[in-house]
N, CA and C of each residue as an Amber inpcrd file, in Angstrom:
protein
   219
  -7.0540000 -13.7440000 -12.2040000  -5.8350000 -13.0070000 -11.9200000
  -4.8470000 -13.8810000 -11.1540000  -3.4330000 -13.8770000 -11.4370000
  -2.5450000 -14.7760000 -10.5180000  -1.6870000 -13.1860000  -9.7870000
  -1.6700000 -13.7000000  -8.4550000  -1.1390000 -12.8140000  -7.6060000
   0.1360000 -13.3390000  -6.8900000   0.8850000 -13.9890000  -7.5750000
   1.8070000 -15.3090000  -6.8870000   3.5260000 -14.2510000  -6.7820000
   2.9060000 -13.2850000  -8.1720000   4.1760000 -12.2230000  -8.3100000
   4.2400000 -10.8560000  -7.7120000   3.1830000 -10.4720000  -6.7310000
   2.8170000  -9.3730000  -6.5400000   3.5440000  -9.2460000  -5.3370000
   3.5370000  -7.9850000  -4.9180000   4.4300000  -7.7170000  -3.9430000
   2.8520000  -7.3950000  -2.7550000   3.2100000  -7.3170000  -1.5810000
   1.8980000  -7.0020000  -0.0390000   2.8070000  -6.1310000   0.5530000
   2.9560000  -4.8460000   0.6850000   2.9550000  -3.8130000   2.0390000
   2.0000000  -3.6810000   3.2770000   2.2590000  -3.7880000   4.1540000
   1.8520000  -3.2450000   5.4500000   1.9290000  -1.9770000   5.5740000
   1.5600000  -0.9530000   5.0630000   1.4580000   0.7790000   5.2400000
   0.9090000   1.0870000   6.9800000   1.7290000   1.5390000   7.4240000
   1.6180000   1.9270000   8.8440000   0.4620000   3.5410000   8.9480000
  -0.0030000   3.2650000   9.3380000  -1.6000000   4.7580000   9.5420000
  -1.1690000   5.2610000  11.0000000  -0.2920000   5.8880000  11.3180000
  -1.0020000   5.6810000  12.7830000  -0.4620000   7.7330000  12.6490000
  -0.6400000   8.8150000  11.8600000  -0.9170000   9.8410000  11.6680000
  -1.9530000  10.5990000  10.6760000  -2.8140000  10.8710000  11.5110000
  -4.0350000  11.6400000  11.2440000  -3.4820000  12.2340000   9.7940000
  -2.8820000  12.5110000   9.2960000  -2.8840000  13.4160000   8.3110000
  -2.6500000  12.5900000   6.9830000  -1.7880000  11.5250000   7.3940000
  -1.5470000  10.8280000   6.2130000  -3.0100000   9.8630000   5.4050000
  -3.6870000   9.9710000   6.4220000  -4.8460000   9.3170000   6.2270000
  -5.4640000   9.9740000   4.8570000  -5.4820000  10.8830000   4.0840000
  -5.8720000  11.1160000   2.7600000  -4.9280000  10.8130000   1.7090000
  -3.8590000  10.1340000   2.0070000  -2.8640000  10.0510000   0.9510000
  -3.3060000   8.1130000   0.6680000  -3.7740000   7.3940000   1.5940000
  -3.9980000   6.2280000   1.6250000  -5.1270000   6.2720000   0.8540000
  -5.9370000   7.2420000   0.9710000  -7.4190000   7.3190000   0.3230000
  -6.9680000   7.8860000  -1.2950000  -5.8380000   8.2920000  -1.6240000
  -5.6860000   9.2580000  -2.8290000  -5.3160000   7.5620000  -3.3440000
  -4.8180000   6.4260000  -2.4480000  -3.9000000   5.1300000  -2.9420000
  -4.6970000   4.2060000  -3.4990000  -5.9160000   4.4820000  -2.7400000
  -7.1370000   3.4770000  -2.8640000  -7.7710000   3.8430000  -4.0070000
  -7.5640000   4.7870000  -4.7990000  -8.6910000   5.0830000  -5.7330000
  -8.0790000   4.5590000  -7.4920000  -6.3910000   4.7300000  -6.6420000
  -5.8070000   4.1040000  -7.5800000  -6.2320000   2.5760000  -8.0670000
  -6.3700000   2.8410000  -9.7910000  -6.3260000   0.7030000 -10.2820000
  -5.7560000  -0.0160000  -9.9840000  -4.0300000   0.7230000  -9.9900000
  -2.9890000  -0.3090000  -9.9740000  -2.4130000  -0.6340000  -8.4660000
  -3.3790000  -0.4990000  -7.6530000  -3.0890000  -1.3280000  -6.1390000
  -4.3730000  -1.6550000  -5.6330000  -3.9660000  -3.1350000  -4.8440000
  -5.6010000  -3.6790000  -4.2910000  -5.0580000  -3.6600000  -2.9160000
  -5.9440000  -2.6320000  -2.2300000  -6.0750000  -2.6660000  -0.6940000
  -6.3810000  -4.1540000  -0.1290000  -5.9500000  -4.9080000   0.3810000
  -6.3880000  -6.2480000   0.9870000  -6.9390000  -5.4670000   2.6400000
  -6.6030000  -4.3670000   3.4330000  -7.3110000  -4.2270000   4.4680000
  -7.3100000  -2.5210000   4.1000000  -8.6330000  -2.1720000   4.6510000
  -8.5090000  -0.5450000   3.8100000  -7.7690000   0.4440000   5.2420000
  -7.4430000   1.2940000   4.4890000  -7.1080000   1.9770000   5.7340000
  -7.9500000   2.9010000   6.4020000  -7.8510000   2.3090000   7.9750000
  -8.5060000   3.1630000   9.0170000  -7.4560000   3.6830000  10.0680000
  -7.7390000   4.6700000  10.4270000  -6.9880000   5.8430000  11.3250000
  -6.6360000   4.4480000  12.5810000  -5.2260000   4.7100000  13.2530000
  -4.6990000   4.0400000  13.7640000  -4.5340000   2.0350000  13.8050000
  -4.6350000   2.0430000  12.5220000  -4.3960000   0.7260000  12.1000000
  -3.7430000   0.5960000  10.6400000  -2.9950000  -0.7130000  11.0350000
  -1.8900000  -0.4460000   9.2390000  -3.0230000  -0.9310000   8.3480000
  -2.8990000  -0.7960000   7.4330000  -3.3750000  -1.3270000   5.5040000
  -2.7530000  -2.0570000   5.2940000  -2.8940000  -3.2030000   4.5810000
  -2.1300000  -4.1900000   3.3420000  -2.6610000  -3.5470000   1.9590000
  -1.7530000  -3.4470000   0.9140000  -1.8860000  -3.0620000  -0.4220000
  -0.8740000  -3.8790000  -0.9510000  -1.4290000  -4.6620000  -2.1360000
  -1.0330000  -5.5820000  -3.2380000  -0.6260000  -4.7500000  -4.2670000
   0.7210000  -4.5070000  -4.8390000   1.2200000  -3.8570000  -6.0180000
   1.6870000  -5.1440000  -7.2120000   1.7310000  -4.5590000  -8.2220000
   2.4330000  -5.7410000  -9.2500000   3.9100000  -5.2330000  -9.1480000
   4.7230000  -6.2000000  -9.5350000   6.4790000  -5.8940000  -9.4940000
   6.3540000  -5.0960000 -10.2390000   5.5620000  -4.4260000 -11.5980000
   5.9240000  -3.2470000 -12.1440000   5.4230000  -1.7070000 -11.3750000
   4.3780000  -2.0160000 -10.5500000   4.1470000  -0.9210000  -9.8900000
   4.5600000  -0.8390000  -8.3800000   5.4920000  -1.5270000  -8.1590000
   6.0740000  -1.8390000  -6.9690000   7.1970000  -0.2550000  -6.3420000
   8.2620000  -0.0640000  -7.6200000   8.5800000   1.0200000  -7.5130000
   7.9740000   2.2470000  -7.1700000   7.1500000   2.0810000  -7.9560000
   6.1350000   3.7510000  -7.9350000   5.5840000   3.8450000  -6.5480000
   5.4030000   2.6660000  -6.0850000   4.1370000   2.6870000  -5.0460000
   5.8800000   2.7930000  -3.3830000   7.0730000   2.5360000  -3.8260000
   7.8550000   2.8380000  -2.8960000   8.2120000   4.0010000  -2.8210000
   8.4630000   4.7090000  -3.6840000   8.7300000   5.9220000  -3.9010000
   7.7520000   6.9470000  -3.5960000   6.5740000   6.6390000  -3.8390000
   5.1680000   7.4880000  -3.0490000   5.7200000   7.5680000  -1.7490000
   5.2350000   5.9770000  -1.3500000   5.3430000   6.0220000   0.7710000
   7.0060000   6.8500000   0.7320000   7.8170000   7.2290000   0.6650000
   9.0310000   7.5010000   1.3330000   9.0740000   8.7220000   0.9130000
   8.0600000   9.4210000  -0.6450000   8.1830000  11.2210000  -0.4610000
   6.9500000  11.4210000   0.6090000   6.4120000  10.4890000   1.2200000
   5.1050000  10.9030000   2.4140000   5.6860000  10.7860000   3.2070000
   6.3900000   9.9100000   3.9530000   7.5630000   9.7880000   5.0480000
   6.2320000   8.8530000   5.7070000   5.3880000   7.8660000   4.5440000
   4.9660000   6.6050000   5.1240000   5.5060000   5.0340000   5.5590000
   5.5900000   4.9110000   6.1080000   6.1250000   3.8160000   6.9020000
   5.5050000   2.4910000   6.3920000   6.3980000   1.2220000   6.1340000
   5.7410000   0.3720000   5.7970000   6.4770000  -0.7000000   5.5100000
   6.3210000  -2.1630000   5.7220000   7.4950000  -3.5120000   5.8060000
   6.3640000  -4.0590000   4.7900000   6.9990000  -5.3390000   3.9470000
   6.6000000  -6.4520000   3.4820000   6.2660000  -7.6310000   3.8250000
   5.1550000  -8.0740000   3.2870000   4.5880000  -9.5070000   4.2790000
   5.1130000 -10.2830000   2.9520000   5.1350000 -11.2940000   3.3220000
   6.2300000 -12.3500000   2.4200000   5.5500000 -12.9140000   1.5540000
   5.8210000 -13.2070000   0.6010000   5.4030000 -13.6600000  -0.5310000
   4.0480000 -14.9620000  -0.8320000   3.0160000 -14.9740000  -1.3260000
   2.3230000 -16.2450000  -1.1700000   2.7350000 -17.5320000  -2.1420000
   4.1120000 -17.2600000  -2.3290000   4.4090000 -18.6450000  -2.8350000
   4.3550000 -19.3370000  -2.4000000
C-alpha cells in the first residue's frame, strides 16, 4: 500500500459520549486508526483523499474536533 497521498487527523476524544462514534469509525475499511481511540486521549486516523470528505463531514455533524498532522512526504 503507498500512503504518501493519504490524509492523518488527530480526532480529539476528550467527551465520554463521543467515544462510540470513534468505535462506529474504527469498524469502518476505509480508515486506518494509527492510535485507537481511548477516552481522554486524541486518535490518529488515515483517510484516502477520496474518503477524506466523508470522513470531514462525519466529525463536524458530531461536533468532533480534529487538526491535521502533515503530510509524510
Amino acid at each position: 500500500k503507498c500512503y504518501l497521498q493519504n490524509a492523518i487527523l488527530s480526532l480529539h476524544n476528550k467527551v465520554l459520549k463521543q467515544n462510540p462514534l470513534f468505535l462506529a469509525l474504527k469498524l469502518e475499511d476505509d480508515f486506518d486508526f494509527w492510535k485507537d481511540p481511548v477516552i481522554g486521549r486524541s486518535a490518529d486516523i488515515m483517510a484516502s483523499p477520496q474518503m477524506l470528505p466523508e470522513l470531514q463531514q462525519f466529525l463536524s455533524k458530531h461536533g468532533i474536533h480534529y487538526t491535521g498532522i502533515p503530510s509524510l512526504t
